[in-house]
CSV table of N, CA and C in Angstrom, one decimal:
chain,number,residue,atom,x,y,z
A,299,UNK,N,3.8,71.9,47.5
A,299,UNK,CA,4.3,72.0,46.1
A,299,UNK,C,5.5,71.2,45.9
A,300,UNK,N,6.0,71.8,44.9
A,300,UNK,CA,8.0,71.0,44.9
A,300,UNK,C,8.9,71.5,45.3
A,301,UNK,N,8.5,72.1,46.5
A,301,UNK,CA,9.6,72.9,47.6
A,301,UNK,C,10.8,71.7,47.8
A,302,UNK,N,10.1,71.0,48.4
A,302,UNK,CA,10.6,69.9,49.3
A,302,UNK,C,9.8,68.3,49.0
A,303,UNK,N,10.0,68.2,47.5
A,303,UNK,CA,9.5,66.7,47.5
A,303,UNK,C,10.1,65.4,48.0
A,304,UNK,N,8.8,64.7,48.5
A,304,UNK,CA,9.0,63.3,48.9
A,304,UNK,C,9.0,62.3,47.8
A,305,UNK,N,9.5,61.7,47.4
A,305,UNK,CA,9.7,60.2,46.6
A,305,UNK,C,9.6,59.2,47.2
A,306,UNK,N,8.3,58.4,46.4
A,306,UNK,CA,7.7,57.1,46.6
A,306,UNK,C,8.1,56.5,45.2
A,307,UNK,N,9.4,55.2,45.7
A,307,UNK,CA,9.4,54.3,44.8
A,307,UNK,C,8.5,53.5,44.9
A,308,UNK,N,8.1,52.6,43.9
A,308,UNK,CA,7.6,51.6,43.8
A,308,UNK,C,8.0,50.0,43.0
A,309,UNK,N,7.8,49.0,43.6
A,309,UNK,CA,8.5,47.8,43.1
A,309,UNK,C,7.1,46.5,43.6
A,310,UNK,N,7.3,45.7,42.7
A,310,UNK,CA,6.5,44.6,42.9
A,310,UNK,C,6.8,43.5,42.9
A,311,UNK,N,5.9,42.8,43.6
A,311,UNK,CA,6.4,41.5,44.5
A,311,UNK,C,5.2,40.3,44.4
A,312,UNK,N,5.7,39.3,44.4
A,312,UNK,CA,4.6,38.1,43.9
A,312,UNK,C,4.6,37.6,45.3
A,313,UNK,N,5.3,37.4,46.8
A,313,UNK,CA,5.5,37.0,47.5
A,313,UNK,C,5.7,38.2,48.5
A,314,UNK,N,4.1,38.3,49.3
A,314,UNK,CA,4.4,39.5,50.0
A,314,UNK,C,5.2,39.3,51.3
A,315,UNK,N,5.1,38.3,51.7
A,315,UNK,CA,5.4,37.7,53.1
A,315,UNK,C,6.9,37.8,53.2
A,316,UNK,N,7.2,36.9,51.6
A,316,UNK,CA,9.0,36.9,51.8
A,316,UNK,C,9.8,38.4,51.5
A,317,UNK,N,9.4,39.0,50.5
A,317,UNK,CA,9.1,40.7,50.3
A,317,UNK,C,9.3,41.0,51.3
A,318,UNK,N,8.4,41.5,52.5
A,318,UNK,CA,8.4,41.7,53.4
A,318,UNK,C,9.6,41.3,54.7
A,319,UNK,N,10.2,40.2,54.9
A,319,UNK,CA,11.1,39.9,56.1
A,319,UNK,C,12.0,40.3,55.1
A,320,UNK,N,12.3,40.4,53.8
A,320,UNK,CA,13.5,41.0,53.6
A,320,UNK,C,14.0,41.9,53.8
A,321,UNK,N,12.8,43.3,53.1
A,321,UNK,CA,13.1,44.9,53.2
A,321,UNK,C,13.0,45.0,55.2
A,322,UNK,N,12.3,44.7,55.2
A,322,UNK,CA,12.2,44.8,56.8
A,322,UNK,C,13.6,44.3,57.5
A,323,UNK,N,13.6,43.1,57.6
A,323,UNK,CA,15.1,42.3,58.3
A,323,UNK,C,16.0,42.1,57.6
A,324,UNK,N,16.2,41.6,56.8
A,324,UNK,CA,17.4,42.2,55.9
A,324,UNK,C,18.4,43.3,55.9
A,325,UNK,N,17.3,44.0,54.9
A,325,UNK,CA,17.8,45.5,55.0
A,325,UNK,C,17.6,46.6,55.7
A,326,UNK,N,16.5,46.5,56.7
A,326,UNK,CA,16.5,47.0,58.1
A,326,UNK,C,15.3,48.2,57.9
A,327,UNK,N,14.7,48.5,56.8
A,327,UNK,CA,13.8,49.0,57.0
A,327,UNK,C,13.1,49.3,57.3
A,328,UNK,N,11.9,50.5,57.8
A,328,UNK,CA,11.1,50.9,59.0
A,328,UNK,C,10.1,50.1,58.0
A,329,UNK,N,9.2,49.3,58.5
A,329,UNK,CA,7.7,49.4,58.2
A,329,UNK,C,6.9,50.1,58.6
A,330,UNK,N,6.4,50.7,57.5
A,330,UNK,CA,5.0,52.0,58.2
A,330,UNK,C,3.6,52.0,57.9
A,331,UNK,N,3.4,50.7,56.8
A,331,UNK,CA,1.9,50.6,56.6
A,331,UNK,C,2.0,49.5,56.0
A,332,UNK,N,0.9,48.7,56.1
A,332,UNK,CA,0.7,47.4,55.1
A,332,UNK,C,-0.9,47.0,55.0
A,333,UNK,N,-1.7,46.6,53.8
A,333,UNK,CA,-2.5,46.1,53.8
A,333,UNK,C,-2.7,45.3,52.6
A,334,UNK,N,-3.7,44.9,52.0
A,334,UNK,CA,-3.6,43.5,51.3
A,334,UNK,C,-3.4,44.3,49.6
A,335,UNK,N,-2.8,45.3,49.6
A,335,UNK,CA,-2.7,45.8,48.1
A,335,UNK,C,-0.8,46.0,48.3
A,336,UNK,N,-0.5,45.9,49.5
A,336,UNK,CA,1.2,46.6,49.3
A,336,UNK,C,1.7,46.4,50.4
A,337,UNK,N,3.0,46.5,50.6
A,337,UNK,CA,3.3,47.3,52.0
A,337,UNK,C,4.7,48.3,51.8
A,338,UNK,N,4.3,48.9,52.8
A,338,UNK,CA,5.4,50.2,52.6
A,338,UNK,C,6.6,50.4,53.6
A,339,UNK,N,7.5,50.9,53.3
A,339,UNK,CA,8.9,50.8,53.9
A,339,UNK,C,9.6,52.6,54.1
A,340,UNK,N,10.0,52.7,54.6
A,340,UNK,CA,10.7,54.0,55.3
A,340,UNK,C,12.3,53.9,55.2
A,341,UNK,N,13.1,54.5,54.4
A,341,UNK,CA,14.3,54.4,54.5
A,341,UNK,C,15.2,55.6,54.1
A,342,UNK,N,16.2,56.0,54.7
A,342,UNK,CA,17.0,57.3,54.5
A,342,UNK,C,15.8,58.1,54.1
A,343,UNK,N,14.7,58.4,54.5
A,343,UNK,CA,14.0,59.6,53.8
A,343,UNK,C,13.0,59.6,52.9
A,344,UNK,N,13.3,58.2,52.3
A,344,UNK,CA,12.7,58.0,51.0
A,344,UNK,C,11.2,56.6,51.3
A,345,UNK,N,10.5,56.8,51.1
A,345,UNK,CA,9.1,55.7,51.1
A,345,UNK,C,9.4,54.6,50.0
A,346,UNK,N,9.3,53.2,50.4
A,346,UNK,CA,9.4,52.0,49.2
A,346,UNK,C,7.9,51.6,49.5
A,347,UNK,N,7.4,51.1,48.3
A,347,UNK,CA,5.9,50.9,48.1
A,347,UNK,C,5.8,49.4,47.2
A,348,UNK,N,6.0,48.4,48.5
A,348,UNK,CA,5.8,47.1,47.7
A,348,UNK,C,4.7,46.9,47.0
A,349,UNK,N,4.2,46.5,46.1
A,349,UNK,CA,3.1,46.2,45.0
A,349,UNK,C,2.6,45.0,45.4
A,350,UNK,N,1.6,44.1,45.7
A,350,UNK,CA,1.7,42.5,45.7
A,350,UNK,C,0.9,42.6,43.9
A,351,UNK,N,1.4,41.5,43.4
A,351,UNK,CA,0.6,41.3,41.9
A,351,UNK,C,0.5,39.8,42.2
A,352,UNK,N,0.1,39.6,41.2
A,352,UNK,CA,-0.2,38.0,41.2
A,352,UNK,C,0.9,37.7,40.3
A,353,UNK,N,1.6,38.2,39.3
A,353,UNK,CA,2.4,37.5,38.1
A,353,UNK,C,3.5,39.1,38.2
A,354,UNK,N,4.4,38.5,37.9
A,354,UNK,CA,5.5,40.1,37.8
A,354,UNK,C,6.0,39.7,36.1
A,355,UNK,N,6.3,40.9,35.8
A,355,UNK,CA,6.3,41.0,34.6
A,355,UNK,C,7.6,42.4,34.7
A,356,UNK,N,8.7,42.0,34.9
A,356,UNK,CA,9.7,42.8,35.0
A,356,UNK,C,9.7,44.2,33.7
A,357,UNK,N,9.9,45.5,33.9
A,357,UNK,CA,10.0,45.9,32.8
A,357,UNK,C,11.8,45.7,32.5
A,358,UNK,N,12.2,46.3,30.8
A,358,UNK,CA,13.7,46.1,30.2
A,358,UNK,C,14.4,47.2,30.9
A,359,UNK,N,13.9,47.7,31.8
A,359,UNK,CA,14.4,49.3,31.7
A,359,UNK,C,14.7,50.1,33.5
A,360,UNK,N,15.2,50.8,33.9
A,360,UNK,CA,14.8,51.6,35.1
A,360,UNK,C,13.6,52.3,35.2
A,361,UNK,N,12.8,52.2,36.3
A,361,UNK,CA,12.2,53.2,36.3
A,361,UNK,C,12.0,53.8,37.7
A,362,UNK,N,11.4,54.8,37.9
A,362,UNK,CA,11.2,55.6,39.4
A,362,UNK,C,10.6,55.7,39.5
């Protein structure tokens, strides 16, 4: 239930490869899954959910 929720952000990326060596090496993030729709990231507790799209289309706004 919502005892103890987990939060999965999500963000998208036109370039999974470069995407990728960033959150990973960069900013040091665990990788914990990837396949040809996303890949996903492990950090303080919280899951990041790269998107691959073909075109990004930023929204004006925050979202979670």
């Amino acid at each position: 239930m919502l005892l103890n929720p987990q939060i999965t952000s999500f963000l998208s990326a036109t370039k999974p490869e470069q995407s990728k060596q960033f959150y990973k090496d960069v900013l040091g993030l665990d990788l914990i899954s990837e396949d040809r729709y996303a890949t996903e990231f492990k950090g303080g507790g919280t899951t990041l959910r790269i998107t691959i799209v073909q075109e990004l289309d930023p929204h004006p706004f925050t979202v979670l």
